[in-house]
Structures are given as structure tokens and as C-alpha cells.
PDB file of N, CA and C in Angstrom:
ATOM      1  N   UNK A   1     -24.016  46.595 -60.026  1.00 83.00           N
ATOM      2  CA  UNK A   1     -23.745  45.759 -58.877  1.00 83.00           C
ATOM      3  C   UNK A   1     -22.885  46.514 -57.859  1.00 83.00           C
ATOM      4  N   UNK A   2     -21.898  47.245 -58.350  1.00 90.00           N
ATOM      5  CA  UNK A   2     -21.053  48.008 -57.454  1.00 90.00           C
ATOM      6  C   UNK A   2     -21.858  49.068 -56.720  1.00 90.00           C
ATOM      7  N   UNK A   3     -22.745  49.741 -57.437  1.00 91.00           N
ATOM      8  CA  UNK A   3     -23.565  50.774 -56.820  1.00 91.00           C
ATOM      9  C   UNK A   3     -24.464  50.217 -55.723  1.00 91.00           C
ATOM     10  N   UNK A   4     -25.025  49.020 -55.956  1.00 94.00           N
ATOM     11  CA  UNK A   4     -25.882  48.376 -54.963  1.00 94.00           C
ATOM     12  C   UNK A   4     -25.119  48.121 -53.668  1.00 94.00           C
ATOM     13  N   UNK A   5     -23.949  47.484 -53.782  1.00 95.00           N
ATOM     14  CA  UNK A   5     -23.194  47.142 -52.582  1.00 95.00           C
ATOM     15  C   UNK A   5     -22.576  48.376 -51.928  1.00 95.00           C
ATOM     16  N   UNK A   6     -22.223  49.364 -52.729  1.00 91.00           N
ATOM     17  CA  UNK A   6     -21.720  50.612 -52.153  1.00 91.00           C
ATOM     18  C   UNK A   6     -22.815  51.286 -51.335  1.00 91.00           C
ATOM     19  N   UNK A   7     -24.019  51.363 -51.884  1.00 92.00           N
ATOM     20  CA  UNK A   7     -25.143  51.954 -51.162  1.00 92.00           C
ATOM     21  C   UNK A   7     -25.456  51.165 -49.898  1.00 92.00           C
ATOM     22  N   UNK A   8     -25.434  49.853 -50.004  1.00 94.00           N
ATOM     23  CA  UNK A   8     -25.706  49.008 -48.845  1.00 94.00           C
ATOM     24  C   UNK A   8     -24.729  49.304 -47.710  1.00 94.00           C
ATOM     25  N   UNK A   9     -23.446  49.374 -48.038  1.00 93.00           N
ATOM     26  CA  UNK A   9     -22.433  49.596 -47.010  1.00 93.00           C
ATOM     27  C   UNK A   9     -22.395  51.015 -46.484  1.00 93.00           C
ATOM     28  N   UNK A  10     -22.512  51.979 -47.391  1.00 90.00           N
ATOM     29  CA  UNK A  10     -22.389  53.374 -46.964  1.00 90.00           C
ATOM     30  C   UNK A  10     -23.616  53.826 -46.172  1.00 90.00           C
ATOM     31  N   UNK A  11     -24.733  53.170 -46.364  1.00 92.00           N
ATOM     32  CA  UNK A  11     -25.933  53.497 -45.590  1.00 92.00           C
ATOM     33  C   UNK A  11     -25.923  52.776 -44.246  1.00 92.00           C
ATOM     34  N   UNK A  12     -25.497  51.523 -44.235  1.00 93.00           N
ATOM     35  CA  UNK A  12     -25.507  50.752 -42.994  1.00 93.00           C
ATOM     36  C   UNK A  12     -24.463  51.246 -41.995  1.00 93.00           C
ATOM     37  N   UNK A  13     -23.357  51.786 -42.482  1.00 92.00           N
ATOM     38  CA  UNK A  13     -22.264  52.185 -41.593  1.00 92.00           C
ATOM     39  C   UNK A  13     -22.670  53.249 -40.574  1.00 92.00           C
ATOM     40  N   UNK A  14     -23.236  54.403 -40.979  1.00 91.00           N
ATOM     41  CA  UNK A  14     -23.615  55.377 -39.946  1.00 91.00           C
ATOM     42  C   UNK A  14     -24.755  54.890 -39.051  1.00 91.00           C
ATOM     43  N   UNK A  15     -25.632  54.048 -39.608  1.00 92.00           N
ATOM     44  CA  UNK A  15     -26.727  53.523 -38.787  1.00 92.00           C
ATOM     45  C   UNK A  15     -26.208  52.543 -37.739  1.00 92.00           C
ATOM     46  N   UNK A  16     -25.254  51.695 -38.116  1.00 93.00           N
ATOM     47  CA  UNK A  16     -24.642  50.790 -37.137  1.00 93.00           C
ATOM     48  C   UNK A  16     -23.851  51.582 -36.100  1.00 93.00           C
ATOM     49  N   UNK A  17     -23.207  52.650 -36.530  1.00 93.00           N
ATOM     50  CA  UNK A  17     -22.467  53.484 -35.597  1.00 93.00           C
ATOM     51  C   UNK A  17     -23.407  54.097 -34.567  1.00 93.00           C
ATOM     52  N   UNK A  18     -24.572  54.523 -35.001  1.00 92.00           N
ATOM     53  CA  UNK A  18     -25.575  55.057 -34.072  1.00 92.00           C
ATOM     54  C   UNK A  18     -26.042  53.981 -33.095  1.00 92.00           C
ATOM     55  N   UNK A  19     -26.240  52.764 -33.605  1.00 93.00           N
ATOM     56  CA  UNK A  19     -26.629  51.656 -32.730  1.00 93.00           C
ATOM     57  C   UNK A  19     -25.566  51.333 -31.703  1.00 93.00           C
ATOM     58  N   UNK A  20     -24.309  51.406 -32.108  1.00 94.00           N
ATOM     59  CA  UNK A  20     -23.216  51.158 -31.177  1.00 94.00           C
ATOM     60  C   UNK A  20     -23.151  52.249 -30.112  1.00 94.00           C
ATOM     61  N   UNK A  21     -23.370  53.486 -30.526  1.00 95.00           N
ATOM     62  CA  UNK A  21     -23.394  54.586 -29.558  1.00 95.00           C
ATOM     63  C   UNK A  21     -24.547  54.403 -28.564  1.00 95.00           C
ATOM     64  N   UNK A  22     -25.700  53.972 -29.058  1.00 94.00           N
ATOM     65  CA  UNK A  22     -26.831  53.713 -28.174  1.00 94.00           C
ATOM     66  C   UNK A  22     -26.522  52.578 -27.205  1.00 94.00           C
ATOM     67  N   UNK A  23     -25.831  51.557 -27.685  1.00 94.00           N
ATOM     68  CA  UNK A  23     -25.418  50.450 -26.821  1.00 94.00           C
ATOM     69  C   UNK A  23     -24.541  50.961 -25.679  1.00 94.00           C
ATOM     70  N   UNK A  24     -23.568  51.819 -26.010  1.00 95.00           N
ATOM     71  CA  UNK A  24     -22.695  52.368 -24.978  1.00 95.00           C
ATOM     72  C   UNK A  24     -23.477  53.211 -23.969  1.00 95.00           C
ATOM     73  N   UNK A  25     -24.440  53.974 -24.441  1.00 96.00           N
ATOM     74  CA  UNK A  25     -25.270  54.767 -23.535  1.00 96.00           C
ATOM     75  C   UNK A  25     -26.058  53.849 -22.603  1.00 96.00           C
ATOM     76  N   UNK A  26     -26.644  52.798 -23.162  1.00 95.00           N
ATOM     77  CA  UNK A  26     -27.415  51.869 -22.330  1.00 95.00           C
ATOM     78  C   UNK A  26     -26.533  51.197 -21.283  1.00 95.00           C
ATOM     79  N   UNK A  27     -25.330  50.812 -21.676  1.00 95.00           N
ATOM     80  CA  UNK A  27     -24.444  50.074 -20.781  1.00 95.00           C
ATOM     81  C   UNK A  27     -23.756  50.987 -19.760  1.00 95.00           C
ATOM     82  N   UNK A  28     -23.177  52.079 -20.228  1.00 96.00           N
ATOM     83  CA  UNK A  28     -22.350  52.899 -19.348  1.00 96.00           C
ATOM     84  C   UNK A  28     -23.164  53.974 -18.622  1.00 96.00           C
ATOM     85  N   UNK A  29     -23.964  54.722 -19.358  1.00 97.00           N
ATOM     86  CA  UNK A  29     -24.673  55.851 -18.760  1.00 97.00           C
ATOM     87  C   UNK A  29     -25.863  55.374 -17.935  1.00 97.00           C
ATOM     88  N   UNK A  30     -26.682  54.510 -18.543  1.00 96.00           N
ATOM     89  CA  UNK A  30     -27.887  54.063 -17.852  1.00 96.00           C
ATOM     90  C   UNK A  30     -27.649  52.856 -16.954  1.00 96.00           C
ATOM     91  N   UNK A  31     -26.501  52.187 -17.088  1.00 96.00           N
ATOM     92  CA  UNK A  31     -26.142  51.072 -16.225  1.00 96.00           C
ATOM     93  C   UNK A  31     -26.945  49.798 -16.449  1.00 96.00           C
ATOM     94  N   UNK A  32     -27.428  49.586 -17.671  1.00 94.00           N
ATOM     95  CA  UNK A  32     -28.210  48.385 -17.955  1.00 94.00           C
ATOM     96  C   UNK A  32     -27.322  47.150 -17.896  1.00 94.00           C
ATOM     97  N   UNK A  33     -27.882  46.047 -17.411  1.00 93.00           N
ATOM     98  CA  UNK A  33     -27.127  44.796 -17.376  1.00 93.00           C
ATOM     99  C   UNK A  33     -27.249  44.064 -18.728  1.00 93.00           C
ATOM    100  N   UNK A  34     -26.474  43.008 -18.839  1.00 92.00           N
ATOM    101  CA  UNK A  34     -26.387  42.246 -20.102  1.00 92.00           C
ATOM    102  C   UNK A  34     -27.741  41.684 -20.544  1.00 92.00           C
ATOM    103  N   UNK A  35     -28.511  41.193 -19.618  1.00 92.00           N
ATOM    104  CA  UNK A  35     -29.813  40.597 -19.956  1.00 92.00           C
ATOM    105  C   UNK A  35     -30.783  41.622 -20.518  1.00 92.00           C
ATOM    106  N   UNK A  36     -30.793  42.801 -19.961  1.00 93.00           N
ATOM    107  CA  UNK A  36     -31.706  43.845 -20.446  1.00 93.00           C
ATOM    108  C   UNK A  36     -31.299  44.328 -21.838  1.00 93.00           C
ATOM    109  N   UNK A  37     -30.003  44.418 -22.075  1.00 92.00           N
ATOM    110  CA  UNK A  37     -29.508  44.864 -23.383  1.00 92.00           C
ATOM    111  C   UNK A  37     -29.796  43.823 -24.458  1.00 92.00           C
ATOM    112  N   UNK A  38     -29.763  42.544 -24.104  1.00 92.00           N
ATOM    113  CA  UNK A  38     -30.008  41.484 -25.086  1.00 92.00           C
ATOM    114  C   UNK A  38     -31.372  41.612 -25.755  1.00 92.00           C
ATOM    115  N   UNK A  39     -32.333  42.179 -25.058  1.00 91.00           N
ATOM    116  CA  UNK A  39     -33.644  42.389 -25.651  1.00 91.00           C
ATOM    117  C   UNK A  39     -33.628  43.412 -26.779  1.00 91.00           C
ATOM    118  N   UNK A  40     -32.696  44.351 -26.723  1.00 91.00           N
ATOM    119  CA  UNK A  40     -32.602  45.391 -27.749  1.00 91.00           C
ATOM    120  C   UNK A  40     -31.624  45.038 -28.867  1.00 91.00           C
ATOM    121  N   UNK A  41     -30.797  44.034 -28.656  1.00 92.00           N
ATOM    122  CA  UNK A  41     -29.771  43.692 -29.646  1.00 92.00           C
ATOM    123  C   UNK A  41     -30.341  43.361 -31.026  1.00 92.00           C
ATOM    124  N   UNK A  42     -31.410  42.581 -31.139  1.00 94.00           N
ATOM    125  CA  UNK A  42     -31.953  42.332 -32.480  1.00 94.00           C
ATOM    126  C   UNK A  42     -32.410  43.607 -33.193  1.00 94.00           C
ATOM    127  N   UNK A  43     -32.939  44.552 -32.438  1.00 93.00           N
ATOM    128  CA  UNK A  43     -33.371  45.822 -33.038  1.00 93.00           C
ATOM    129  C   UNK A  43     -32.158  46.599 -33.540  1.00 93.00           C
ATOM    130  N   UNK A  44     -31.067  46.567 -32.764  1.00 92.00           N
ATOM    131  CA  UNK A  44     -29.856  47.288 -33.158  1.00 92.00           C
ATOM    132  C   UNK A  44     -29.238  46.710 -34.430  1.00 92.00           C
ATOM    133  N   UNK A  45     -29.554  45.464 -34.764  1.00 94.00           N
ATOM    134  CA  UNK A  45     -29.102  44.870 -36.029  1.00 94.00           C
ATOM    135  C   UNK A  45     -30.150  45.044 -37.130  1.00 94.00           C
ATOM    136  N   UNK A  46     -31.408  44.884 -36.772  1.00 96.00           N
ATOM    137  CA  UNK A  46     -32.480  44.915 -37.765  1.00 96.00           C
ATOM    138  C   UNK A  46     -32.620  46.276 -38.437  1.00 96.00           C
ATOM    139  N   UNK A  47     -32.551  47.336 -37.675  1.00 93.00           N
ATOM    140  CA  UNK A  47     -32.775  48.682 -38.228  1.00 93.00           C
ATOM    141  C   UNK A  47     -31.733  49.041 -39.291  1.00 93.00           C
ATOM    142  N   UNK A  48     -30.430  48.953 -39.017  1.00 94.00           N
ATOM    143  CA  UNK A  48     -29.468  49.317 -40.063  1.00 94.00           C
ATOM    144  C   UNK A  48     -29.541  48.413 -41.294  1.00 94.00           C
ATOM    145  N   UNK A  49     -29.697  47.114 -41.072  1.00 95.00           N
ATOM    146  CA  UNK A  49     -29.732  46.194 -42.207  1.00 95.00           C
ATOM    147  C   UNK A  49     -30.973  46.425 -43.053  1.00 95.00           C
ATOM    148  N   UNK A  50     -32.123  46.601 -42.422  1.00 96.00           N
ATOM    149  CA  UNK A  50     -33.352  46.760 -43.199  1.00 96.00           C
ATOM    150  C   UNK A  50     -33.377  48.088 -43.956  1.00 96.00           C
ATOM    151  N   UNK A  51     -32.930  49.162 -43.344  1.00 93.00           N
ATOM    152  CA  UNK A  51     -32.916  50.456 -44.038  1.00 93.00           C
ATOM    153  C   UNK A  51     -31.901  50.439 -45.172  1.00 93.00           C
ATOM    154  N   UNK A  52     -30.721  49.879 -44.925  1.00 94.00           N
ATOM    155  CA  UNK A  52     -29.702  49.812 -45.978  1.00 94.00           C
ATOM    156  C   UNK A  52     -30.175  48.943 -47.139  1.00 94.00           C
ATOM    157  N   UNK A  53     -30.773  47.805 -46.850  1.00 96.00           N
ATOM    158  CA  UNK A  53     -31.297  46.951 -47.922  1.00 96.00           C
ATOM    159  C   UNK A  53     -32.429  47.635 -48.684  1.00 96.00           C
ATOM    160  N   UNK A  54     -33.304  48.310 -47.970  1.00 95.00           N
ATOM    161  CA  UNK A  54     -34.425  48.982 -48.625  1.00 95.00           C
ATOM    162  C   UNK A  54     -33.940  50.060 -49.580  1.00 95.00           C
ATOM    163  N   UNK A  55     -32.967  50.867 -49.160  1.00 94.00           N
ATOM    164  CA  UNK A  55     -32.482  51.923 -50.051  1.00 94.00           C
ATOM    165  C   UNK A  55     -31.682  51.354 -51.211  1.00 94.00           C
ATOM    166  N   UNK A  56     -30.914  50.293 -50.969  1.00 95.00           N
ATOM    167  CA  UNK A  56     -30.129  49.686 -52.049  1.00 95.00           C
ATOM    168  C   UNK A  56     -31.043  49.038 -53.089  1.00 95.00           C
ATOM    169  N   UNK A  57     -32.069  48.346 -52.644  1.00 96.00           N
ATOM    170  CA  UNK A  57     -33.010  47.711 -53.577  1.00 96.00           C
ATOM    171  C   UNK A  57     -33.826  48.769 -54.314  1.00 96.00           C
ATOM    172  N   UNK A  58     -34.232  49.811 -53.612  1.00 93.00           N
ATOM    173  CA  UNK A  58     -34.974  50.888 -54.276  1.00 93.00           C
ATOM    174  C   UNK A  58     -34.138  51.521 -55.381  1.00 93.00           C
ATOM    175  N   UNK A  59     -32.847  51.666 -55.149  1.00 92.00           N
ATOM    176  CA  UNK A  59     -31.959  52.213 -56.175  1.00 92.00           C
ATOM    177  C   UNK A  59     -31.906  51.357 -57.425  1.00 92.00           C
ATOM    178  N   UNK A  60     -32.037  50.044 -57.257  1.00 93.00           N
ATOM    179  CA  UNK A  60     -32.083  49.152 -58.427  1.00 93.00           C
ATOM    180  C   UNK A  60     -33.348  49.379 -59.236  1.00 93.00           C
ATOM    181  N   UNK A  61     -34.478  49.402 -58.552  1.00 94.00           N
ATOM    182  CA  UNK A  61     -35.750  49.560 -59.263  1.00 94.00           C
ATOM    183  C   UNK A  61     -35.914  50.950 -59.879  1.00 94.00           C
ATOM    184  N   UNK A  62     -35.333  51.955 -59.251  1.00 91.00           N
ATOM    185  CA  UNK A  62     -35.422  53.314 -59.774  1.00 91.00           C
ATOM    186  C   UNK A  62     -34.337  53.619 -60.810  1.00 91.00           C
ATOM    187  N   UNK A  63     -33.476  52.640 -61.078  1.00 89.00           N
ATOM    188  CA  UNK A  63     -32.368  52.765 -62.038  1.00 89.00           C
ATOM    189  C   UNK A  63     -31.491  53.972 -61.720  1.00 89.00           C
ATOM    190  N   UNK A  64     -31.059  54.053 -60.476  1.00 89.00           N
ATOM    191  CA  UNK A  64     -30.251  55.176 -60.023  1.00 89.00           C
ATOM    192  C   UNK A  64     -28.756  54.930 -60.118  1.00 89.00           C
ATOM    193  N   UNK A  65     -28.325  53.686 -60.219  1.00 91.00           N
ATOM    194  CA  UNK A  65     -26.898  53.384 -60.188  1.00 91.00           C
ATOM    195  C   UNK A  65     -26.294  53.544 -61.575  1.00 91.00           C
ATOM    196  N   UNK A  66     -25.391  54.511 -61.681  1.00 89.00           N
ATOM    197  CA  UNK A  66     -24.729  54.836 -62.930  1.00 89.00           C
ATOM    198  C   UNK A  66     -23.291  55.212 -62.632  1.00 89.00           C
ATOM    199  N   UNK A  67     -22.432  55.246 -63.673  1.00 88.00           N
ATOM    200  CA  UNK A  67     -21.046  55.668 -63.437  1.00 88.00           C
ATOM    201  C   UNK A  67     -21.003  57.085 -62.863  1.00 88.00           C
ATOM    202  N   UNK A  68     -20.213  57.269 -61.836  1.00 82.00           N
ATOM    203  CA  UNK A  68     -20.124  58.573 -61.184  1.00 82.00           C
ATOM    204  C   UNK A  68     -19.334  59.534 -62.056  1.00 82.00           C
ATOM    205  N   UNK A  69     -19.807  60.746 -62.145  1.00 75.00           N
ATOM    206  CA  UNK A  69     -19.118  61.756 -62.944  1.00 75.00           C
ATOM    207  C   UNK A  69     -17.911  62.331 -62.214  1.00 75.00           C
ATOM    208  N   UNK A  70     -17.800  62.083 -60.919  1.00 73.00           N
ATOM    209  CA  UNK A  70     -16.709  62.642 -60.131  1.00 73.00           C
ATOM    210  C   UNK A  70     -15.763  61.569 -59.600  1.00 73.00           C
ATOM    211  N   UNK A  71     -15.705  60.422 -60.228  1.00 74.00           N
ATOM    212  CA  UNK A  71     -14.836  59.396 -59.663  1.00 74.00           C
ATOM    213  C   UNK A  71     -14.766  58.149 -60.505  1.00 74.00           C
ATOM    214  N   UNK A  72     -14.448  57.070 -59.852  1.00 81.00           N
ATOM    215  CA  UNK A  72     -14.127  55.807 -60.497  1.00 81.00           C
ATOM    216  C   UNK A  72     -15.115  54.701 -60.150  1.00 81.00           C
ATOM    217  N   UNK A  73     -16.270  55.040 -59.666  1.00 85.00           N
ATOM    218  CA  UNK A  73     -17.203  54.026 -59.183  1.00 85.00           C
ATOM    219  C   UNK A  73     -18.606  54.304 -59.689  1.00 85.00           C
ATOM    220  N   UNK A  74     -19.512  53.403 -59.361  1.00 88.00           N
ATOM    221  CA  UNK A  74     -20.928  53.582 -59.669  1.00 88.00           C
ATOM    222  C   UNK A  74     -21.672  53.844 -58.363  1.00 88.00           C
ATOM    223  N   UNK A  75     -22.577  54.777 -58.427  1.00 88.00           N
ATOM    224  CA  UNK A  75     -23.444  55.066 -57.289  1.00 88.00           C
ATOM    225  C   UNK A  75     -24.651  55.811 -57.809  1.00 88.00           C
ATOM    226  N   UNK A  76     -25.375  56.503 -56.985  1.00 87.00           N
ATOM    227  CA  UNK A  76     -26.565  57.236 -57.388  1.00 87.00           C
ATOM    228  C   UNK A  76     -26.105  58.455 -58.192  1.00 87.00           C
ATOM    229  N   UNK A  77     -26.375  58.413 -59.489  1.00 87.00           N
ATOM    230  CA  UNK A  77     -25.866  59.443 -60.389  1.00 87.00           C
ATOM    231  C   UNK A  77     -26.758  59.555 -61.617  1.00 87.00           C
ATOM    232  N   UNK A  78     -26.757  60.720 -62.237  1.00 85.00           N
ATOM    233  CA  UNK A  78     -27.497  60.912 -63.484  1.00 85.00           C
ATOM    234  C   UNK A  78     -26.711  60.301 -64.639  1.00 85.00           C
ATOM    235  N   UNK A  79     -27.435  59.853 -65.657  1.00 83.00           N
ATOM    236  CA  UNK A  79     -26.771  59.342 -66.854  1.00 83.00           C
ATOM    237  C   UNK A  79     -27.487  59.859 -68.078  1.00 83.00           C
ATOM    238  N   UNK A  80     -26.787  60.434 -69.014  1.00 79.00           N
ATOM    239  CA  UNK A  80     -25.347  60.718 -69.064  1.00 79.00           C
ATOM    240  C   UNK A  80     -24.956  61.767 -68.015  1.00 79.00           C
ATOM    241  N   UNK A  81     -23.664  61.821 -67.694  1.00 78.00           N
ATOM    242  CA  UNK A  81     -23.226  62.743 -66.643  1.00 78.00           C
ATOM    243  C   UNK A  81     -23.653  64.186 -66.915  1.00 78.00           C
ATOM    244  N   UNK A  82     -24.052  64.844 -65.873  1.00 75.00           N
ATOM    245  CA  UNK A  82     -24.483  66.246 -65.890  1.00 75.00           C
ATOM    246  C   UNK A  82     -25.681  66.488 -66.806  1.00 75.00           C
ATOM    247  N   UNK A  83     -26.495  65.491 -67.004  1.00 78.00           N
ATOM    248  CA  UNK A  83     -27.624  65.647 -67.925  1.00 78.00           C
ATOM    249  C   UNK A  83     -28.718  66.537 -67.358  1.00 78.00           C
ATOM    250  N   UNK A  84     -28.794  66.690 -66.074  1.00 70.00           N
ATOM    251  CA  UNK A  84     -29.832  67.514 -65.482  1.00 70.00           C
ATOM    252  C   UNK A  84     -29.689  68.988 -65.801  1.00 70.00           C
ATOM    253  N   UNK A  85     -28.477  69.418 -66.171  1.00 70.00           N
ATOM    254  CA  UNK A  85     -28.242  70.833 -66.451  1.00 70.00           C
ATOM    255  C   UNK A  85     -28.875  71.268 -67.767  1.00 70.00           C
ATOM    256  N   UNK A  86     -28.626  70.513 -68.840  1.00 69.00           N
ATOM    257  CA  UNK A  86     -29.135  70.952 -70.141  1.00 69.00           C
ATOM    258  C   UNK A  86     -29.711  69.819 -70.979  1.00 69.00           C
ATOM    259  N   UNK A  87     -29.279  68.602 -70.751  1.00 76.00           N
ATOM    260  CA  UNK A  87     -29.741  67.452 -71.517  1.00 76.00           C
ATOM    261  C   UNK A  87     -30.844  66.723 -70.772  1.00 76.00           C
ATOM    262  N   UNK A  88     -31.569  65.896 -71.481  1.00 83.00           N
ATOM    263  CA  UNK A  88     -32.539  65.042 -70.794  1.00 83.00           C
ATOM    264  C   UNK A  88     -31.832  63.765 -70.345  1.00 83.00           C
ATOM    265  N   UNK A  89     -32.164  63.329 -69.166  1.00 80.00           N
ATOM    266  CA  UNK A  89     -31.509  62.156 -68.581  1.00 80.00           C
ATOM    267  C   UNK A  89     -32.150  60.871 -69.090  1.00 80.00           C
ATOM    268  N   UNK A  90     -31.302  59.879 -69.348  1.00 84.00           N
ATOM    269  CA  UNK A  90     -31.798  58.543 -69.684  1.00 84.00           C
ATOM    270  C   UNK A  90     -32.157  57.772 -68.421  1.00 84.00           C
ATOM    271  N   UNK A  91     -31.345  57.943 -67.397  1.00 83.00           N
ATOM    272  CA  UNK A  91     -31.527  57.257 -66.120  1.00 83.00           C
ATOM    273  C   UNK A  91     -31.092  58.177 -64.993  1.00 83.00           C
ATOM    274  N   UNK A  92     -31.581  57.902 -63.814  1.00 78.00           N
ATOM    275  CA  UNK A  92     -31.119  58.607 -62.622  1.00 78.00           C
ATOM    276  C   UNK A  92     -31.575  60.039 -62.500  1.00 78.00           C
ATOM    277  N   UNK A  93     -32.761  60.341 -63.017  1.00 80.00           N
ATOM    278  CA  UNK A  93     -33.271  61.700 -62.854  1.00 80.00           C
ATOM    279  C   UNK A  93     -33.444  62.002 -61.363  1.00 80.00           C
ATOM    280  N   UNK A  94     -33.195  63.229 -60.998  1.00 84.00           N
ATOM    281  CA  UNK A  94     -33.300  63.665 -59.600  1.00 84.00           C
ATOM    282  C   UNK A  94     -32.322  62.905 -58.694  1.00 84.00           C
ATOM    283  N   UNK A  95     -31.162  62.558 -59.217  1.00 82.00           N
ATOM    284  CA  UNK A  95     -30.186  61.771 -58.457  1.00 82.00           C
ATOM    285  C   UNK A  95     -29.735  62.487 -57.189  1.00 82.00           C
ATOM    286  N   UNK A  96     -29.575  63.788 -57.252  1.00 82.00           N
ATOM    287  CA  UNK A  96     -29.122  64.524 -56.071  1.00 82.00           C
ATOM    288  C   UNK A  96     -30.127  64.406 -54.925  1.00 82.00           C
ATOM    289  N   UNK A  97     -31.400  64.442 -55.237  1.00 87.00           N
ATOM    290  CA  UNK A  97     -32.425  64.299 -54.194  1.00 87.00           C
ATOM    291  C   UNK A  97     -32.390  62.901 -53.587  1.00 87.00           C
ATOM    292  N   UNK A  98     -32.168  61.888 -54.429  1.00 88.00           N
ATOM    293  CA  UNK A  98     -32.096  60.524 -53.899  1.00 88.00           C
ATOM    294  C   UNK A  98     -30.845  60.322 -53.064  1.00 88.00           C
ATOM    295  N   UNK A  99     -29.725  60.940 -53.445  1.00 84.00           N
ATOM    296  CA  UNK A  99     -28.523  60.841 -52.611  1.00 84.00           C
ATOM    297  C   UNK A  99     -28.798  61.424 -51.230  1.00 84.00           C
ATOM    298  N   UNK A 100     -29.480  62.553 -51.177  1.00 85.00           N
ATOM    299  CA  UNK A 100     -29.818  63.149 -49.885  1.00 85.00           C
ATOM    300  C   UNK A 100     -30.754  62.238 -49.100  1.00 85.00           C
ATOM    301  N   UNK A 101     -31.751  61.693 -49.757  1.00 86.00           N
ATOM    302  CA  UNK A 101     -32.716  60.853 -49.054  1.00 86.00           C
ATOM    303  C   UNK A 101     -32.163  59.509 -48.635  1.00 86.00           C
ATOM    304  N   UNK A 102     -31.282  58.937 -49.456  1.00 85.00           N
ATOM    305  CA  UNK A 102     -30.787  57.584 -49.200  1.00 85.00           C
ATOM    306  C   UNK A 102     -29.508  57.542 -48.372  1.00 85.00           C
ATOM    307  N   UNK A 103     -28.839  58.670 -48.192  1.00 83.00           N
ATOM    308  CA  UNK A 103     -27.632  58.652 -47.373  1.00 83.00           C
ATOM    309  C   UNK A 103     -27.480  59.890 -46.511  1.00 83.00           C
ATOM    310  N   UNK A 104     -27.382  61.042 -47.123  1.00 80.00           N
ATOM    311  CA  UNK A 104     -27.043  62.242 -46.366  1.00 80.00           C
ATOM    312  C   UNK A 104     -28.069  62.546 -45.292  1.00 80.00           C
ATOM    313  N   UNK A 105     -29.306  62.208 -45.528  1.00 79.00           N
ATOM    314  CA  UNK A 105     -30.343  62.423 -44.525  1.00 79.00           C
ATOM    315  C   UNK A 105     -30.070  61.654 -43.248  1.00 79.00           C
ATOM    316  N   UNK A 106     -29.542  60.424 -43.372  1.00 71.00           N
ATOM    317  CA  UNK A 106     -29.223  59.622 -42.184  1.00 71.00           C
ATOM    318  C   UNK A 106     -28.017  60.186 -41.462  1.00 71.00           C
ATOM    319  N   UNK A 107     -27.048  60.671 -42.207  1.00 71.00           N
ATOM    320  CA  UNK A 107     -25.838  61.189 -41.591  1.00 71.00           C
ATOM    321  C   UNK A 107     -26.112  62.502 -40.881  1.00 71.00           C
ATOM    322  N   UNK A 108     -26.879  63.376 -41.512  1.00 72.00           N
ATOM    323  CA  UNK A 108     -27.168  64.678 -40.928  1.00 72.00           C
ATOM    324  C   UNK A 108     -28.094  64.534 -39.721  1.00 72.00           C
ATOM    325  N   UNK A 109     -29.081  63.647 -39.827  1.00 63.00           N
ATOM    326  CA  UNK A 109     -30.025  63.465 -38.729  1.00 63.00           C
ATOM    327  C   UNK A 109     -29.323  62.765 -37.609  1.00 63.00           C
TER     328      UNK A 109
END
């Protein structure tokens, strides 16, 4: 449960930040009025929420949420810890690739 909500929040945050930056560009740089911006407001909410929910739900079905080997929380991690090096994983195989796809890809892009 912690991993689900952590993924939901950590994914939605940079996406909402991008939407807020786009809002400022529309308002200040392009000089759009309030009525024109209102047409885009639902999109600025829908995109971050839908992507964050999609990645969080996908993590549940792919059984990616496990205790983190580097901390005190659950997130996208292999189980047992460090199993990809020499042991076979019970859950969360290819966790590093999913972390990149479900979060770092949005931040870097």
C-alpha cells in the first residue's frame, strides 16, 4: 500500500510541476486570458493524474512494490533484496528498468 501511494505521488509531482510551468507560459509569455486557459485546465489535471494512476496500478499487477533495500519504505524493488545479482527473484524482476520507466523517464524528459 505504501509503495502504491508513494508511486502515485512521486510520479504526479513532476508532471503537475510541468503543467504549472505550462500554465505560467500560457498566461505570462503568450498573454492568454482566463477564458482561453480554462479550456486547457482539465487537461493539465487529467494528464498527471492518469499517468500517475496508470503507473501505480501497473506496479500492483506486476508485483513491483517490495521493501526497499536502501531505506525504510516500500517502492519498486527486487525481492529478496539484490536478488538480480546472483539469486533468482521472487518478485520485482527488472525493477531498475521499471523505476526508470515509471519515474525517472518523466523527470529526465
